[in-house]
Amino acid sequence: MEYLFHILILSSIYTILSVSLSLVAGHIGILSVAHAGFYGIGAYTSALLTIHLGCPFLLGVLLGMMITAVVSLFISIPSLRLHEDYFVIATFGFQIILFSIFNNWIDLTRGPLGIFGIPQPSILGWKIGSDIDFLIVTVIWTACTCGIVYRLVTSPYGRVLRGIREDEVFTQAMGKNTLWFKVSALALSAGLASSAGSLYAHYITYIDPSSFTVMESILIISMVIIGGADSLWGPIIGAVILVTLPELLRFIGIKSAMAANLRQMFYGLLLVIMMIVKPSGLLGRYRFK
Amino acid sequence: MDQGRMWSQILLNALIAGSTYSLVGIGFSLIFSPARFFHMAHGGIITVAGYLVYAMAVLFKLNHSLSIFIALFLAAILGSVMELLVFRRLRQQKGSGTIQLIASLGILVVLQNLISLVFGDDVMVLNPGVVKEGLQIGAARITDVQLGIVLTNIVVFLLISFLLHRTKIGWMIRAVTDDAELAQIFGISVELVILLAFFIGSAIAGIAGILIAYDIGLTPLLGFQALFMGVVAAISGGITSPTGTMLAGLLLGIIMQISAWLLPTQWQEAIAFTILLLFLLLRPQGLLGKPLRSKKV
Amino acid sequence: MSISFLILSRKMAQRDWIWVVGIGCLILMMILWLGSYQSSKMPKTEFRQLGAIFPLTGSAAQIGIWQQRGIELAIERLNQNLTPPAKPFQIIYEDSQGDPKTGVAALQKIISTANPPVIFSSLSSVSSAILPILERHQTVSLLLAVSLPGITERSEWTFRCHLGSDNEAEAMAAYLATTPIRRVAVAYINDEFGVGAVAVFRQVAEDKKLVVTATEAYNKDGSDFRTLVTKLRRTNPEAIYVIGYVNSSVLLIKQLRELGVKVPVLGNLTLSLPSFLQLGGQALEGAIFTVTPFDVQQGQESPELNSFVRAYQDRYQEEPNVYTAFAYDAMMMVAQAAQNRGFSAEGIREGLLEIHDYQGIMGELNVESNGEIEFPTRIVQNQGGAIVPVESSLLKTIE
């Protein structure tokens, strides 16, 4: 049963990531390759705060979100003024820089040695020890995240975001400060991704930089794109599919060194075919303009 | 060791590294100019070209220069096939730069894994076991392959500049770069020009891949790593300008080697991308680029 | 230009639900499938089951496959020489892909299907992620190819059967102290293997009055080390210690030679494997390595080792290497512990702690009270592609 719980918890954590990315990717139309980095900042911040300062779990998550939101400004303010393609490259660079910090600032992050013994969380005296407890917490938090994103995108704020996506100049002409909308949406998206990182760190109780690489970012992007970036259910389904698929392969039992390559080739091919056949994803309607 | 000898070595290292960045960047920017998207699969072509030479020269014992020639031709064909099968179709569907970028990334992932499936993840070398001590130039050392990299970069740069500014093909490429619609009105076949750019650009990627392979060896990740330094060079040089790309590539080489000297070497990658972000912040059009046009309405 | 953004995506809601229900059904089917899979596995009691979480796919897959072979050979041998009441051993392998969270999934699957008393685990990051769960389940873990220093201190249920990179660094420093070399520069791989080793090396070298002139980190997937080499060269070392176990370590050594550095190169056990020697060619000529006494060519004196090598060659048509040997010895020791103290987690833990002077293919092995299995090391040199002992008088054994 714990095996199933584990897969469900991972699916939830990745759902938070993909839904948070869909806020910017689907509704403003800018693709961030730095989400694995934001995810990592959350994981490291709350892990370090709880270990060194004995900070309570929820406060750690919250501080992680705030720090990540601030960090996202470093990337959004310079590069969001530019064309979307440049933003992709800029976030890519930012992802490399963040990974480099996780990996090389050994005094803070212990670098490749990783941080172990991250305490299991307790919320208001409730000690979350077993997997089922943790599943409840992650599912609640995932639901909250989806709720927040859904409320936002159906609000006037979300309409402005889609306005920017369809026609930025027009939206500007309507008197909206589009840069502010883009920057704030990215900060929020980064903050939500960071909370997924905190959950991951306290669940696995061990983190090292290898969990926050560029490939992780590409995985998150694939989830969003396959599901459909501007729909509510699309990113959720994308996350569930891409987390459970490799586990299903475990039962089919392809266990040669080839399987990993074949799986990755399948993802790559899926992206190409998706772009040709249905660039808006399974459930979405927006195709990157 | 005295200070002078050390600095001449570091500058030479910078020249070698900068030349590879510039080679990759020139090919990348040649494709970007008319096609207007970030062609990530360029990295895949770099890798494939290197492995093709390996397959022919080491596995099938063909003559090295013949294998290089065939590999370059195949690399150019591979790039053109990508354009014909995928990107042309995406353009016809009015796919944006981001869609083409994602598709291109997908192709990169496929190529990279195909290579690692066929050849494995281990490093392959094109001249196994042979280690030549570098030639002495002044107080510094450079191997013949590295000298080849530096010279090839100069030759390729001159050829591309000549092509762009002195030939009809170059004139058409520049016309499409400036305004594809207008070029179309004047009777230039945009599709053909883009195909040509893919063909030539991929051949340059092949040259880069083969040279890197001879210099340090082959891994499936070779193109991916080379590509990103090339992209940084292209963007910070002014993405449609080969001169800017080359200057930025060399400058990047110098900055990275000096920073590797001053700081612990593991921060090199972070420094390269910090330079990129600084450029985007302070001079988004790059060293020699024209100011970016605002988004199409 | 479009103003379609004014229309909300609610219209799609109905079609969305079809997808959601469809995929929900799929997941439900998967759950049912898992359930049936589990129940079918449950009554298998005719075996003594053990678990193994190795990287069987992905970039570290080769190591996992070598380890799997070692365990397979050990089990074959054990099951052949079974005394009747004892049940045969069986191993459940799961793939970690070298990724911590996938490793946790693999562990959870093993625990819920078989709940074995012992789990073999490979790679530092995966092992770090699964240790807390194993401790909660009171399950013994045997770590293979884990070089993270001090990992066995984290849980009393943890044992390690691997020559740690810190042990190698210690042995290398001790060896250098016996030579005229006094100034050493170090290039270390920028991961837990290198970071752990360089700290130990620096400390031991200082105690032995050696001068570490420079320490520089290099990245696992890097390829341009020329400036790093220039930096090392500038400090005028009399030897350069390259800590690492991957291809870039060999590339670095090649670039050392290309830049005209002629001092001796020192390296780790893994770099002395034939594939690396072939890759390095002339660049590795004369290089000095720390290795374990496991040595295919010199196996004549130990019948145990001889029969292992023969069995391996018969089955896989190639020479066995040290990763296979570690796994083989680990499995044999677990079997002995189970025989002495019973096939349960507690029994095997106690049994393992009692093992002293065990005659394995890696030499005479002892299990320390902290769960580390100590391996004797020796110093060898590459001469024309063959590994030969560095003058037998200098043969070192490190406690």
Short mmCIF file of C-alpha atoms in Angstrom, two decimals, chain C residues 138-389:
data_model
loop_
_atom_site.label_atom_id
_atom_site.label_comp_id
_atom_site.label_asym_id
_atom_site.label_seq_id
_atom_site.Cartn_x
_atom_site.Cartn_y
_atom_site.Cartn_z
CA GLN C 138 13.93 -2.14 10.88
CA THR C 139 15.41 -3.61 7.74
CA VAL C 140 19.12 -4.19 7.20
CA SER C 141 20.65 -2.28 4.32
CA LEU C 142 23.88 -3.26 2.63
CA LEU C 143 25.33 -0.40 0.64
CA LEU C 144 27.35 -1.11 -2.48
CA ALA C 145 29.15 1.56 -4.53
CA VAL C 146 28.30 4.20 -1.93
CA SER C 147 31.18 6.54 -1.25
CA LEU C 148 29.48 9.13 0.97
CA PRO C 149 31.68 9.42 4.08
CA GLY C 150 30.10 8.39 7.37
CA ILE C 151 26.84 7.13 5.90
CA THR C 152 26.79 4.06 8.12
CA GLU C 153 26.72 6.25 11.22
CA ARG C 154 23.17 7.32 10.40
CA SER C 155 21.48 4.06 11.27
CA GLU C 156 22.41 0.93 13.19
CA TRP C 157 20.76 -1.08 10.41
CA THR C 158 23.22 0.12 7.78
CA PHE C 159 26.26 -1.75 6.54
CA ARG C 160 28.59 -0.79 3.73
CA CYS C 161 30.53 -3.17 1.55
CA HIS C 162 32.59 -0.81 -0.54
CA LEU C 163 36.01 0.76 -0.49
CA GLY C 164 35.15 4.35 0.32
CA SER C 165 36.83 7.15 -1.62
CA ASP C 166 38.01 8.50 1.75
CA ASN C 167 39.76 5.19 2.47
CA GLU C 168 41.43 5.36 -0.90
CA ALA C 169 42.56 8.92 -0.26
CA GLU C 170 43.96 7.89 3.11
CA ALA C 171 45.83 4.97 1.56
CA MET C 172 47.22 7.19 -1.19
CA ALA C 173 48.46 9.80 1.28
CA ALA C 174 50.08 7.07 3.39
CA TYR C 175 51.78 5.67 0.30
CA LEU C 176 53.07 9.07 -0.78
CA ALA C 177 54.62 9.56 2.64
CA THR C 178 56.87 6.56 1.92
CA THR C 179 58.13 8.08 -1.34
CA PRO C 180 60.39 11.07 -1.92
CA ILE C 181 57.41 13.04 -3.23
CA ARG C 182 56.49 15.93 -0.93
CA ARG C 183 54.36 18.32 -3.00
CA VAL C 184 51.02 17.04 -4.36
CA ALA C 185 48.29 18.85 -6.29
CA VAL C 186 44.77 17.43 -6.27
CA ALA C 187 42.00 17.57 -8.87
CA TYR C 188 38.81 16.07 -7.46
CA ILE C 189 35.48 15.25 -9.00
CA ASN C 190 32.79 17.65 -7.84
CA ASP C 191 30.41 15.20 -6.17
CA GLU C 192 30.16 13.24 -2.93
CA PHE C 193 32.94 10.90 -4.05
CA GLY C 194 35.48 13.68 -4.60
CA VAL C 195 34.39 16.12 -1.92
CA GLY C 196 34.57 13.38 0.70
CA ALA C 197 37.94 12.13 -0.48
CA VAL C 198 39.70 15.47 -0.80
CA ALA C 199 38.93 16.42 2.80
CA VAL C 200 40.43 13.19 4.10
CA PHE C 201 43.41 13.43 1.78
CA ARG C 202 44.24 16.96 2.87
CA GLN C 203 44.08 16.01 6.53
CA VAL C 204 46.13 12.81 6.27
CA ALA C 205 48.66 14.49 3.99
CA GLU C 206 49.15 17.24 6.53
CA ASP C 207 49.74 14.69 9.30
CA LYS C 208 52.32 12.97 7.12
CA LYS C 209 54.15 16.24 6.38
CA LEU C 210 53.12 16.37 2.73
CA VAL C 211 52.33 19.69 1.06
CA VAL C 212 49.04 19.87 -0.83
CA THR C 213 49.87 22.65 -3.28
CA ALA C 214 46.40 23.07 -4.80
CA THR C 215 42.97 21.45 -4.80
CA GLU C 216 40.66 22.03 -7.74
CA ALA C 217 37.22 20.58 -8.41
CA TYR C 218 36.14 19.43 -11.86
CA ASN C 219 32.65 18.62 -13.09
CA LYS C 220 31.56 15.09 -13.89
CA ASP C 221 30.43 15.99 -17.40
CA GLY C 222 33.07 18.64 -18.09
CA SER C 223 35.52 18.36 -20.92
CA ASP C 224 37.71 21.46 -21.01
CA PHE C 225 40.19 21.26 -18.14
CA ARG C 226 43.04 23.20 -19.67
CA THR C 227 42.87 26.16 -17.33
CA LEU C 228 42.42 23.89 -14.34
CA VAL C 229 45.54 22.04 -15.43
CA THR C 230 47.38 25.31 -15.90
CA LYS C 231 46.43 26.25 -12.36
CA LEU C 232 47.71 22.97 -10.94
CA ARG C 233 50.91 23.14 -12.97
CA ARG C 234 51.70 26.59 -11.70
CA THR C 235 52.05 25.32 -8.11
CA ASN C 236 54.95 23.05 -9.17
CA PRO C 237 53.68 19.78 -7.73
CA GLU C 238 55.80 16.64 -7.77
CA ALA C 239 52.71 14.49 -8.31
CA ILE C 240 49.07 15.08 -9.25
CA TYR C 241 46.30 13.11 -7.57
CA VAL C 242 43.20 12.88 -9.79
CA ILE C 243 40.27 11.82 -7.62
CA GLY C 244 37.48 10.44 -9.77
CA TYR C 245 35.82 7.49 -11.38
CA VAL C 246 34.45 8.74 -14.69
CA ASN C 247 35.60 9.45 -18.21
CA SER C 248 36.24 13.11 -17.56
CA SER C 249 38.85 12.08 -14.99
CA VAL C 250 40.75 10.42 -17.82
CA LEU C 251 40.19 13.40 -20.13
CA LEU C 252 41.72 15.59 -17.46
CA ILE C 253 44.78 13.37 -17.26
CA LYS C 254 45.09 13.46 -21.06
CA GLN C 255 44.99 17.25 -21.03
CA LEU C 256 47.65 17.24 -18.31
CA ARG C 257 49.96 15.36 -20.65
CA GLU C 258 49.03 17.49 -23.65
CA LEU C 259 50.04 20.59 -21.74
CA GLY C 260 53.38 18.99 -21.05
CA VAL C 261 52.97 18.09 -17.38
CA LYS C 262 55.30 15.16 -16.77
CA VAL C 263 54.94 14.44 -13.04
CA PRO C 264 53.44 11.11 -11.88
CA VAL C 265 49.65 10.82 -11.87
CA LEU C 266 47.82 9.13 -9.01
CA GLY C 267 44.27 7.83 -9.31
CA ASN C 268 41.42 5.83 -7.84
CA LEU C 269 40.56 2.18 -8.09
CA THR C 270 37.93 2.63 -10.80
CA LEU C 271 40.37 4.39 -13.12
CA SER C 272 42.49 1.23 -13.13
CA LEU C 273 39.69 -0.75 -14.81
CA PRO C 274 40.71 -1.92 -18.31
CA SER C 275 38.23 0.31 -20.16
CA PHE C 276 39.75 3.42 -18.60
CA LEU C 277 43.30 2.27 -19.20
CA GLN C 278 42.42 1.77 -22.83
CA LEU C 279 40.80 5.20 -23.07
CA GLY C 280 43.72 6.92 -21.42
CA GLY C 281 46.37 5.03 -23.37
CA GLN C 282 49.76 6.70 -23.10
CA ALA C 283 48.37 9.34 -20.77
CA LEU C 284 47.87 6.76 -18.03
CA GLU C 285 51.24 5.07 -18.55
CA GLY C 286 52.98 4.85 -15.20
CA ALA C 287 49.94 6.07 -13.29
CA ILE C 288 49.63 4.85 -9.71
CA PHE C 289 46.33 3.59 -8.26
CA THR C 290 44.90 2.43 -4.97
CA VAL C 291 43.13 -0.90 -5.42
CA THR C 292 41.74 -3.73 -3.34
CA PRO C 293 43.58 -7.06 -3.29
CA PHE C 294 40.95 -8.39 -5.73
CA ASP C 295 43.00 -9.07 -8.78
CA VAL C 296 42.06 -11.41 -11.57
CA GLN C 297 45.59 -12.04 -12.74
CA GLN C 298 46.94 -12.80 -9.32
CA GLY C 299 44.05 -14.93 -8.13
CA GLN C 300 45.97 -18.21 -8.11
CA GLU C 301 46.58 -18.34 -4.37
CA SER C 302 42.90 -18.18 -3.44
CA PRO C 303 40.70 -21.10 -4.63
CA GLU C 304 37.61 -19.06 -3.72
CA LEU C 305 38.65 -16.26 -6.05
CA ASN C 306 39.66 -18.71 -8.77
CA SER C 307 36.30 -20.41 -8.90
CA PHE C 308 34.54 -17.02 -8.85
CA VAL C 309 36.57 -15.80 -11.81
CA ARG C 310 35.95 -19.00 -13.72
CA ALA C 311 32.22 -18.94 -13.06
CA TYR C 312 32.05 -15.32 -14.15
CA GLN C 313 34.00 -15.90 -17.35
CA ASP C 314 31.87 -18.92 -18.25
CA ARG C 315 28.70 -16.97 -17.85
CA TYR C 316 29.52 -13.51 -19.20
CA GLN C 317 32.54 -14.09 -21.45
CA GLU C 318 34.57 -11.31 -19.89
CA GLU C 319 36.79 -10.57 -16.89
CA PRO C 320 34.95 -9.77 -13.67
CA ASN C 321 35.68 -6.44 -12.03
CA VAL C 322 35.72 -5.08 -8.55
CA TYR C 323 32.04 -3.94 -8.46
CA THR C 324 30.96 -7.52 -9.09
CA ALA C 325 33.39 -8.72 -6.44
CA PHE C 326 32.04 -6.33 -3.77
CA ALA C 327 28.48 -7.48 -4.46
CA TYR C 328 29.51 -11.13 -4.40
CA ASP C 329 31.25 -10.84 -1.03
CA ALA C 330 28.36 -8.83 0.41
CA MET C 331 25.85 -11.52 -0.53
CA MET C 332 28.10 -14.29 0.84
CA MET C 333 28.45 -12.47 4.15
CA VAL C 334 24.69 -11.98 4.41
CA ALA C 335 24.22 -15.71 3.82
CA GLN C 336 26.73 -16.52 6.54
CA ALA C 337 25.06 -14.14 8.96
CA ALA C 338 21.68 -15.69 8.19
CA GLN C 339 23.08 -19.15 8.74
CA ASN C 340 24.53 -18.23 12.14
CA ARG C 341 21.74 -16.06 13.51
CA GLY C 342 18.64 -16.89 11.53
CA PHE C 343 17.00 -15.35 8.47
CA SER C 344 15.49 -12.23 10.02
CA ALA C 345 16.50 -8.59 9.99
CA GLU C 346 17.61 -8.68 13.62
CA GLY C 347 19.41 -12.00 13.12
CA ILE C 348 21.29 -10.86 10.03
CA ARG C 349 22.25 -7.60 11.69
CA GLU C 350 23.76 -9.41 14.65
CA GLY C 351 25.29 -12.03 12.39
CA LEU C 352 26.98 -9.41 10.23
CA LEU C 353 28.41 -7.59 13.25
CA GLU C 354 30.02 -10.84 14.39
CA ILE C 355 31.87 -11.43 11.12
CA HIS C 356 35.63 -11.37 11.60
CA ASP C 357 38.41 -12.56 9.36
CA TYR C 358 35.90 -13.68 6.75
CA GLN C 359 37.74 -15.24 3.84
CA GLY C 360 36.16 -13.53 0.83
CA ILE C 361 37.35 -13.03 -2.70
CA MET C 362 38.38 -9.51 -1.70
CA GLY C 363 40.69 -10.83 1.01
CA GLU C 364 40.24 -11.14 4.73
CA LEU C 365 37.26 -9.01 5.72
CA ASN C 366 36.08 -7.62 9.04
CA VAL C 367 32.83 -5.89 9.90
CA GLU C 368 33.39 -2.94 12.22
CA SER C 369 30.90 -2.05 14.93
CA ASN C 370 29.70 0.95 12.93
CA GLY C 371 28.72 -1.27 10.02
CA GLU C 372 31.70 -0.52 7.79
CA ILE C 373 33.38 -3.46 6.17
CA GLU C 374 37.10 -2.77 6.03
CA PHE C 375 39.02 -3.68 2.93
CA PRO C 376 42.76 -3.93 2.73
CA THR C 377 44.16 -1.69 -0.01
CA ARG C 378 47.29 -1.89 -2.05
CA ILE C 379 49.13 0.39 -4.43
CA VAL C 380 49.62 -0.60 -8.07
CA GLN C 381 51.03 0.93 -11.21
CA ASN C 382 49.98 0.83 -14.86
CA GLN C 383 52.80 -0.47 -17.01
CA GLY C 384 51.90 -0.74 -20.68
CA GLY C 385 48.25 -1.48 -19.95
CA ALA C 386 49.00 -4.07 -17.27
CA ILE C 387 48.50 -3.46 -13.57
CA VAL C 388 51.56 -4.42 -11.54
CA PRO C 389 52.27 -3.96 -7.85
#
